[in-house]
Short mmCIF file of C-alpha atoms and ligand atoms in Angstrom, two decimals:
data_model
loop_
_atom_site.label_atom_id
_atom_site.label_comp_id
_atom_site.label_asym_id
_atom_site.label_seq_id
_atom_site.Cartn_x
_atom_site.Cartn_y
_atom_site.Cartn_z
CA UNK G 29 0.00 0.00 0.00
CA UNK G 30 1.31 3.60 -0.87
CA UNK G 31 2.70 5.55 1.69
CA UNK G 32 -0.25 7.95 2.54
CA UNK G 33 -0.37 11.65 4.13
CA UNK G 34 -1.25 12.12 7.54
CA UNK G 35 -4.16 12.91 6.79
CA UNK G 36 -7.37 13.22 9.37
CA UNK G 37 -10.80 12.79 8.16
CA UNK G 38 -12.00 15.90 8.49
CA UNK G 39 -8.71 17.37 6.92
CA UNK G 40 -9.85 15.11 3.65
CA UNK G 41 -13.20 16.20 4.03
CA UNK G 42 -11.99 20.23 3.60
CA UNK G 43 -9.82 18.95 0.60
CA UNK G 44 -12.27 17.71 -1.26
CA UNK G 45 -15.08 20.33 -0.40
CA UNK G 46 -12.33 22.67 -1.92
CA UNK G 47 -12.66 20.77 -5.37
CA UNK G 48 -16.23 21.93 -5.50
CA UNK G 49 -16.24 26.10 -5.40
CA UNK G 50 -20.41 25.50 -4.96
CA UNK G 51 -19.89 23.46 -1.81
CA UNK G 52 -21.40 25.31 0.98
CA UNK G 53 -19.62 23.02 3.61
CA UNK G 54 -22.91 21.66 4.54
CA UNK G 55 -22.14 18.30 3.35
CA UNK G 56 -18.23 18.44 5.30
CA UNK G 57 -20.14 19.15 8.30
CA UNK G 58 -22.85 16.31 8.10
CA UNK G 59 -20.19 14.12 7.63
CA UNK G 60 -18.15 15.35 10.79
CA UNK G 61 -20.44 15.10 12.99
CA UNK G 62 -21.39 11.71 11.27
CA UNK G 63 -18.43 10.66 12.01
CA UNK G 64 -18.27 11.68 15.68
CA UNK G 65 -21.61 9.23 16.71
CA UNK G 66 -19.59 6.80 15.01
CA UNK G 67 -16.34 6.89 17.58
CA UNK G 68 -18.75 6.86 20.14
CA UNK G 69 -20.63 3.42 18.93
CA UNK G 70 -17.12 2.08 18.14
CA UNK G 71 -16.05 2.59 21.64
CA UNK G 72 -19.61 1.10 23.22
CA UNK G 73 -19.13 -1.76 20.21
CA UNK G 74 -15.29 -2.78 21.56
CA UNK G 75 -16.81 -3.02 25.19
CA UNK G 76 -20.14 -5.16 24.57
CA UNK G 77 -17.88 -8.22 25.63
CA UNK G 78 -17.75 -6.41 28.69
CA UNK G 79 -20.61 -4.43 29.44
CA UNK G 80 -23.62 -6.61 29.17
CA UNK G 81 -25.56 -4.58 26.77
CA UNK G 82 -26.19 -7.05 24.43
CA UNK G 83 -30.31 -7.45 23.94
CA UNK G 84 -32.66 -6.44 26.43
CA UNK G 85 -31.42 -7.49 29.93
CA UNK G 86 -35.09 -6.16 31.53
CA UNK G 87 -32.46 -4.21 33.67
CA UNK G 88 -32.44 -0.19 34.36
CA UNK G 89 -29.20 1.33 34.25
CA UNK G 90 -28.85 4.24 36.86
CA UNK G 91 -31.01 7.11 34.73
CA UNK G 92 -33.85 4.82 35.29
CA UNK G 93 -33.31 3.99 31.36
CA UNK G 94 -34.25 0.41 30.41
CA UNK G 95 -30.50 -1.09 28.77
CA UNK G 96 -31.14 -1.09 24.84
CA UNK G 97 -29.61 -3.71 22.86
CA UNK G 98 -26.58 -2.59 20.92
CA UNK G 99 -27.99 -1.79 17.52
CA UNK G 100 -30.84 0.67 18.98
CA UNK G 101 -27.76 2.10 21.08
CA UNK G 102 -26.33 2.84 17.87
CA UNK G 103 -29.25 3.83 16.34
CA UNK G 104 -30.49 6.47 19.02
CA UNK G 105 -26.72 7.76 19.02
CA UNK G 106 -26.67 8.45 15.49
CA UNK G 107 -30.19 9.98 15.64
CA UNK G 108 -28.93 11.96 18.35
CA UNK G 109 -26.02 13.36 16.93
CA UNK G 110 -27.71 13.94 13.49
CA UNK G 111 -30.91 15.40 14.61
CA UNK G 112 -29.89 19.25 15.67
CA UNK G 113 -26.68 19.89 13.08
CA UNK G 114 -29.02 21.72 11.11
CA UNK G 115 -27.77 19.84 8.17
CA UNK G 116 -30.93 17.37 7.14
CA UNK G 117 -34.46 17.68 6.37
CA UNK G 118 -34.95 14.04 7.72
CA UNK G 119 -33.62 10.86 8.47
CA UNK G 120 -34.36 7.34 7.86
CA UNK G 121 -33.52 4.34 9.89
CA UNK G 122 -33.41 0.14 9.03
CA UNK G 123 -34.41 0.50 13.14
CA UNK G 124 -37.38 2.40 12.64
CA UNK G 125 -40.52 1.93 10.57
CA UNK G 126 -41.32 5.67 9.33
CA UNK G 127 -38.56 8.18 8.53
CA UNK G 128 -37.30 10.02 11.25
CA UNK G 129 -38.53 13.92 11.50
CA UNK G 130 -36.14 16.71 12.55
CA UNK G 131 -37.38 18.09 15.56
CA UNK G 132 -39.45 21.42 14.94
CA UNK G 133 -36.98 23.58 17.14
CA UNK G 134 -33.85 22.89 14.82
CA UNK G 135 -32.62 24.11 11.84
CA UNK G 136 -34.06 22.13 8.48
CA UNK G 137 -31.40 21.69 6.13
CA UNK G 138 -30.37 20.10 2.67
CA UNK G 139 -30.26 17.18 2.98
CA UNK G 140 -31.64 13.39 3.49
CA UNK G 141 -29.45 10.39 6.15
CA UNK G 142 -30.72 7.10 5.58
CA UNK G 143 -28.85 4.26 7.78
CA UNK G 144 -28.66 1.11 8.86
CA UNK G 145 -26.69 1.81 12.44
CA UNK G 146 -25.35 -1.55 13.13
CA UNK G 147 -25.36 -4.38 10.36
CA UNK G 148 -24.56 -7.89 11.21
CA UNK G 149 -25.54 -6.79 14.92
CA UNK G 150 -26.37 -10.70 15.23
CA UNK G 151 -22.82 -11.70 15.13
CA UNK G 152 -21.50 -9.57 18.00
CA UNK G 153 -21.71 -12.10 20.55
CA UNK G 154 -19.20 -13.92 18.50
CA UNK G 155 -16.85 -11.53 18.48
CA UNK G 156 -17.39 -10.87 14.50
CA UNK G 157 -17.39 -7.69 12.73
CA UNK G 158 -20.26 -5.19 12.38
CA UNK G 159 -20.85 -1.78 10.85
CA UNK G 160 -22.66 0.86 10.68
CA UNK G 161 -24.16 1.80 6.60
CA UNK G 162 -25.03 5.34 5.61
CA UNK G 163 -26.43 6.77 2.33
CA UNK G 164 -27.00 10.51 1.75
CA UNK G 165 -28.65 12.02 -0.64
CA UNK G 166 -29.86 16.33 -1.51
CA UNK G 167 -33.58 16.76 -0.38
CA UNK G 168 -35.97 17.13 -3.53
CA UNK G 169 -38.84 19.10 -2.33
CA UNK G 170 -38.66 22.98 -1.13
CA UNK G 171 -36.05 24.14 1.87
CA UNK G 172 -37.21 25.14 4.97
CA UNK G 173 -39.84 22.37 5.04
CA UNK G 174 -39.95 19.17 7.21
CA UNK G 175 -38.24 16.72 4.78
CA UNK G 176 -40.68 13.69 3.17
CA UNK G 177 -40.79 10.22 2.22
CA UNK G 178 -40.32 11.53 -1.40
CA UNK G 179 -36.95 13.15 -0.44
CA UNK G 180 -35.89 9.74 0.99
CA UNK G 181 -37.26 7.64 -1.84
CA UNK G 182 -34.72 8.56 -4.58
CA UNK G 183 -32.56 6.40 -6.72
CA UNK G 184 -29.16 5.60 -5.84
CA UNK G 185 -28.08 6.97 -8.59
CA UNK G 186 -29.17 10.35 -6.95
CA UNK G 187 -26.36 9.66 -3.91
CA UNK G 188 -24.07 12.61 -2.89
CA UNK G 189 -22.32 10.73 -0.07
CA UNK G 190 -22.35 7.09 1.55
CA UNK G 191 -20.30 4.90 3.02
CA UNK G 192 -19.56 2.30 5.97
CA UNK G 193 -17.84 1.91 9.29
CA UNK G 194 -16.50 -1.52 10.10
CA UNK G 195 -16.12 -2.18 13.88
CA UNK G 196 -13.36 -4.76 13.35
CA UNK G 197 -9.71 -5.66 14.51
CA UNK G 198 -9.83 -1.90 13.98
CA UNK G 199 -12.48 0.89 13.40
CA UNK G 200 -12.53 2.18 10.23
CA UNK G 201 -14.47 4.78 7.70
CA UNK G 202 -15.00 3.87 4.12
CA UNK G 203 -16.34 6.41 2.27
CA UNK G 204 -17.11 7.68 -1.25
CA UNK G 205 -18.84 11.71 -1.84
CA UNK G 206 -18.64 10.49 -6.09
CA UNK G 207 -14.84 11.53 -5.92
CA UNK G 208 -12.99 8.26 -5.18
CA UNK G 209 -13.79 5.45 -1.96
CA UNK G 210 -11.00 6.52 0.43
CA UNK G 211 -10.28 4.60 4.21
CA UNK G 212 -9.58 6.58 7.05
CA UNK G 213 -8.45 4.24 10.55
CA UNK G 214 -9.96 5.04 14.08
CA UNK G 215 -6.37 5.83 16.46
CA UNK G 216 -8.06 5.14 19.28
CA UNK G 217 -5.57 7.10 21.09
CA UNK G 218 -6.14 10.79 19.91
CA UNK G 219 -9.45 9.36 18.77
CA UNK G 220 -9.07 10.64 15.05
CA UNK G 221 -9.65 9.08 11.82
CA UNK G 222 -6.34 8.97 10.01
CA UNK G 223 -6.33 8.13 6.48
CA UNK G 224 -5.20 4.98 5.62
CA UNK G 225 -6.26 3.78 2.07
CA UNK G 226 -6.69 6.72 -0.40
CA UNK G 227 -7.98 5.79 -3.56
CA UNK G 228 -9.59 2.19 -2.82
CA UNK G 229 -10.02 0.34 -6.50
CA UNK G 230 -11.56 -3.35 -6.36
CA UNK G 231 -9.74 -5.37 -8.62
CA UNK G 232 -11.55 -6.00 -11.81
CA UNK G 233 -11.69 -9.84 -11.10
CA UNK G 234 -11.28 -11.58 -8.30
CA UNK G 235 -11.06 -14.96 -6.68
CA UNK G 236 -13.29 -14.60 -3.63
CA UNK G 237 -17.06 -15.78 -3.81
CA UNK G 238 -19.36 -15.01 -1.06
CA UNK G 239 -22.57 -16.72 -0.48
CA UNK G 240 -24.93 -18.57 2.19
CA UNK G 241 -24.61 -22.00 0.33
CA UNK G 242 -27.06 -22.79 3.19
CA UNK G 243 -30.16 -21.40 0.68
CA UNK G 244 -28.09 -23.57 -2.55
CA UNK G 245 -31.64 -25.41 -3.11
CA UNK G 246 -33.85 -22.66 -3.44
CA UNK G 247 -31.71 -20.48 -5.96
CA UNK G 248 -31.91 -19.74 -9.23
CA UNK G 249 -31.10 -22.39 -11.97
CA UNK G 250 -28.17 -19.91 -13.47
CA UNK G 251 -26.92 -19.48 -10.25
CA UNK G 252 -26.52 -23.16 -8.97
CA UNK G 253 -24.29 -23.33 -12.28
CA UNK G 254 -22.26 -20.60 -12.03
CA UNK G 255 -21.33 -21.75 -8.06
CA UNK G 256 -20.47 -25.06 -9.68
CA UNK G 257 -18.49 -23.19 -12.68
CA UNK G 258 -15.98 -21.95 -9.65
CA UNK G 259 -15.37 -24.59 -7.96
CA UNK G 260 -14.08 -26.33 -10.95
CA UNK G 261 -10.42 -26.59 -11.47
CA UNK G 262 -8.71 -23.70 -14.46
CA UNK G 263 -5.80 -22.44 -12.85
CA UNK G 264 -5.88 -19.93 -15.88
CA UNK G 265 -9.26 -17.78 -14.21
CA UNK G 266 -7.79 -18.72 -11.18
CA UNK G 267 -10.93 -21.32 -10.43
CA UNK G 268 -11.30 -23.01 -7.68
CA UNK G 269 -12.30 -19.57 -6.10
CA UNK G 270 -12.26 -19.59 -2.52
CA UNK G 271 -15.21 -19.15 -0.49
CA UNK G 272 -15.30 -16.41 2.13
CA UNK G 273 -18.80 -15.55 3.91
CA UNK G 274 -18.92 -14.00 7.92
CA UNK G 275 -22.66 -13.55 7.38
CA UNK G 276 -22.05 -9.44 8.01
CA UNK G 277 -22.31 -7.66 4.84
CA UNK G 278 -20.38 -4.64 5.93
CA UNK G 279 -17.15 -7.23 6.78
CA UNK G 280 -17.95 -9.45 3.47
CA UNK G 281 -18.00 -6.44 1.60
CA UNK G 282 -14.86 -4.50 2.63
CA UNK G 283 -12.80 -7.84 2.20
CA UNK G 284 -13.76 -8.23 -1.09
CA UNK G 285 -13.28 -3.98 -1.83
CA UNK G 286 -9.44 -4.61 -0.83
CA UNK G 287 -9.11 -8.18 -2.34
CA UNK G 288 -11.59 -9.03 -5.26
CA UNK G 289 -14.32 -11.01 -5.43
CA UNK G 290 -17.75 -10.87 -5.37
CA UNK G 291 -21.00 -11.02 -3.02
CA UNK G 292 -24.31 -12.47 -3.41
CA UNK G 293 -27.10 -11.90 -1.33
CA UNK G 294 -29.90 -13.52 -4.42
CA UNK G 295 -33.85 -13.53 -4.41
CA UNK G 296 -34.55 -17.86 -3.81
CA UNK G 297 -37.89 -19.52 -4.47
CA UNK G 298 -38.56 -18.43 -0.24
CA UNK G 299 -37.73 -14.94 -0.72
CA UNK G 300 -38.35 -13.33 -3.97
CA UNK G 301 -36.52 -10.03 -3.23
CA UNK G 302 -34.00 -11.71 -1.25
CA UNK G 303 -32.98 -10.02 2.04
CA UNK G 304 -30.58 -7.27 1.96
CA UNK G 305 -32.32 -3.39 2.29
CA UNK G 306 -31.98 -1.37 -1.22
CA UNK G 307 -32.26 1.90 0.64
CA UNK G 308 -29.93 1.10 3.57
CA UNK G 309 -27.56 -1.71 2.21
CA UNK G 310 -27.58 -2.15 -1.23
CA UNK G 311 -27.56 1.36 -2.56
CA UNK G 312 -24.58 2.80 -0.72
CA UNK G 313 -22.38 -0.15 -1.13
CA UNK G 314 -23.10 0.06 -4.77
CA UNK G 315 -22.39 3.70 -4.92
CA UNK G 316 -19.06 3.09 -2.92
CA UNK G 317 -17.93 -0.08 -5.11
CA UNK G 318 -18.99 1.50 -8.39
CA UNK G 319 -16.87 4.29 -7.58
CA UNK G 320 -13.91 2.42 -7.15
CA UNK G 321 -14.20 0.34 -10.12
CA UNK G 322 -16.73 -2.54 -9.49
CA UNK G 323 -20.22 -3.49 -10.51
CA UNK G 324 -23.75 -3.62 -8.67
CA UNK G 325 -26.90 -5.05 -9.78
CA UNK G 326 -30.32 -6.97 -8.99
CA UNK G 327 -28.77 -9.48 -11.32
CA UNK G 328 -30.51 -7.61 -14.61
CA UNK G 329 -30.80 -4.24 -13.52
CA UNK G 330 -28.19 -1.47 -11.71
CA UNK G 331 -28.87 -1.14 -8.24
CA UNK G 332 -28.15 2.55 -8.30
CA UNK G 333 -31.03 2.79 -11.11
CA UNK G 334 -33.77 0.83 -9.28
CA UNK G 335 -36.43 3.00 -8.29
CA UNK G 336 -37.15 2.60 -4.59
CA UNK G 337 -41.37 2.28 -3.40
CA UNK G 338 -40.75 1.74 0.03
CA UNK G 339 -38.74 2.61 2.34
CA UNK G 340 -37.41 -0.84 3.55
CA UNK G 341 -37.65 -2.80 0.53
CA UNK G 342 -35.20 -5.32 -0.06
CA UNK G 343 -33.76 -6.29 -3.56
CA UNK G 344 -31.57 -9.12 -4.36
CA UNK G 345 -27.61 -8.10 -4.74
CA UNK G 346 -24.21 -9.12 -6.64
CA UNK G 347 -22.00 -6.87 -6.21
CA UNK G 348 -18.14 -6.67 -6.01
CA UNK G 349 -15.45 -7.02 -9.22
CA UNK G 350 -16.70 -6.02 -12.73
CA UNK G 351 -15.84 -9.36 -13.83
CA UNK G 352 -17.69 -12.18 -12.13
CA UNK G 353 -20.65 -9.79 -11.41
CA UNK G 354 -20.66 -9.82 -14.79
CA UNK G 355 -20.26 -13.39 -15.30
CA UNK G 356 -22.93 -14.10 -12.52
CA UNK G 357 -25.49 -12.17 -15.24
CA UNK G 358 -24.48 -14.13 -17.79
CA UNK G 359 -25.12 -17.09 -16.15
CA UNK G 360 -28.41 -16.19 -14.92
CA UNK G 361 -29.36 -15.08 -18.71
CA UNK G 362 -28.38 -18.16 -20.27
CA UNK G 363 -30.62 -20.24 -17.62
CA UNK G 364 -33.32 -18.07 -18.71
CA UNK G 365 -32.94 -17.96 -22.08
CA UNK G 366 -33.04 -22.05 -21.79
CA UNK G 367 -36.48 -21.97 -19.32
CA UNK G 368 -38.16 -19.62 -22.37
CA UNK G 369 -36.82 -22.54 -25.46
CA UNK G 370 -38.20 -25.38 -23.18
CA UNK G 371 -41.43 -24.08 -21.93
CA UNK G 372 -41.84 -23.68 -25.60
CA UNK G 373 -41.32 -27.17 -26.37
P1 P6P S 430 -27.80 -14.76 6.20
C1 P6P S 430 -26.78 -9.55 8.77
O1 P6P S 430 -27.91 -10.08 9.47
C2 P6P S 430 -27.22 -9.28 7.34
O2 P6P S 430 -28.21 -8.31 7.32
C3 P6P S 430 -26.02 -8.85 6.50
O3 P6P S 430 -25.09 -8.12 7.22
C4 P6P S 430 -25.47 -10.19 6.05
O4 P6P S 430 -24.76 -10.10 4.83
C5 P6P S 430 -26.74 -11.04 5.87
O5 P6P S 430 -27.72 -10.48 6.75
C6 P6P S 430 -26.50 -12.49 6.28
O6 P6P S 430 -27.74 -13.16 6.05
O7 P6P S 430 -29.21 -15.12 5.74
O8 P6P S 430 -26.76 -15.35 5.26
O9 P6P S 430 -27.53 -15.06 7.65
#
């Protein structure tokens, strides 16, 4: 890896607002202060071994406040922090079921935070990586005005910002504002976000495949065959791939960002949409890997071009190197280009 600047996050931030002479700084400052709810979850994350906050223990700490599980700690600290910046017109939440309102006696601003505050939250009793997912997009109906649904439902495509934290061996911020994906690295002793990875570009192929074989017998005909495709032997495509899945997309997905490969979370004959959120998942880990060189669709259609009807719909994802999401499709097309010739007889 190149030797990088010394760069802190907010330093990188002002840098790149700088490229834009329109910015107003709005966007650097949502992203700050972003960033701060996100030390604070990191350091409440790194502790949950210790501190028994994991699900509800029926217990009141001393405010009289009922102990939250970890993910609605995360998600009530990043509605906290978000709320009175006087940078968004409304926020949405994988945690809660309607978007979240800015309270009347603070500042509307510009623009929309949709998030999913702690993904993979399951796996923390193991010990296994989580992260938090954010997506952020320009309102689309007038300033001044409580934000809507409509300013939340927008295509990815219409992104200005998004990006993840992963709560792993270390704490770090991947992030993309449609200039590059760049990694800054939580030191947890000055408590600053130091760049780490500028520039992150996903190989164009890889040799990673990630995927709950668990659900092999209720997916798609193309699919099965292009599973079986790499674990046969061609040292020349580099086949046998190797099969990495933690079952937390943020983890799954920044491995394969620095490595290659490519992640599948498919619609099966049990769940026709498959499982992963388009607003809080899918479209700002398409936006990040598209911008540093990969590919995301349904299977047929861009993620970044699907146009969202509800807030927490989910859509099926591959996503990772150009390449073998490419070669996924192709698979998929030729098994349904066969079903059409033999349902015709
Ligand atoms: P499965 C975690 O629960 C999550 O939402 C994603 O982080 C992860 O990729 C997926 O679900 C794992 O789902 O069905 O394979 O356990």
């Amino acid at each position: 890896m190149s030797q990088v600047r010394f760069l802190t996050l907010a330093r990188h931030i002002i840098e790149e607002e700088r490229k834009h002479p329109e910015a107003t700084g709005e966007l650097s400052k949502l992203l700050h202060d972003l960033s701060l709810a996100t030390k604070v979850i990191s350091l409440e994350v790194n502790k949950a071994g210790l501190v028994d906050i994991l699900g509800f223990t029926g217990d009141n700490n001393v405010h009289g406040e009922q102990v939250k599980k970890l993910d609605m700690f995360a998600h009530d600290m990043l509605v906290r922090a978000m709320d009175h910046g006087g940078h968004l017109c409304a926020m949405a939440s994988e945690e809660e079921e309607y978007i979240i309102p800015i309270p009347k006696h603070f500042h509307i601003g510009k623009y929309v935070l949709l998030f999913d505050p702690l993904d993979g939250s399951s796996n923390i009793d193991a010990n296994v990586s989580i992260g938090t997912i954010f997506s952020i997009y320009k309102r689309v109906t007038p300033d001044g005005e409580p934000g809507t649904l409509e300013d939340c439902l927008q295509p990815g495509i219409k992104q200005v910002a998004a990006g993840y934290v992963i709560y792993g061996s270390s704490t770090m911020l991947v992030y993309t504002a449609g200039n590059g994906v760049h990694g800054f690295t939580l030191d947890p002793a000055f408590g600053e976000y130091i760049l780490s990875h500028l520039n992150i570009h996903i190989p164009k192929k890889g040799k990673i495949y990630s995927i709950n074989e668990g659900n092999y017998l209720y997916w798609h005909p193309g699919l099965k065959k292009y599973i079986k495709y790499l674990q046969e032997e061609d040292p020349e495509t580099h086949r046998p791939y190797s099969t990495r899945y933690i079952g937390s997309m943020v983890a799954d997905i920044h491995r394969n960002l620095l490595y290659g490969g490519i992640f599948m979370y498919p619609a099966d004959s049990r769940h026709p949409n498959g499982k992963l959120r388009l607003m809080y998942e899918c479209n700002p880990m398409a936006f990040l890997i598209e911008q540093a060189g990969g590919r995301a669709t349904n299977g047929v259609k861009r993620i970044m071009e699907i146009q969202p009807e509800r807030i927490h719909q989910r859509v099926p994802i591959f996503i990772g190197s150009e390449e073998d999401v490419k070669m996924v499709e192709k698979f998929m097309a030729e098994a349904e280009a066969n079903k059409k010739i033999t349902s015709k007889g």
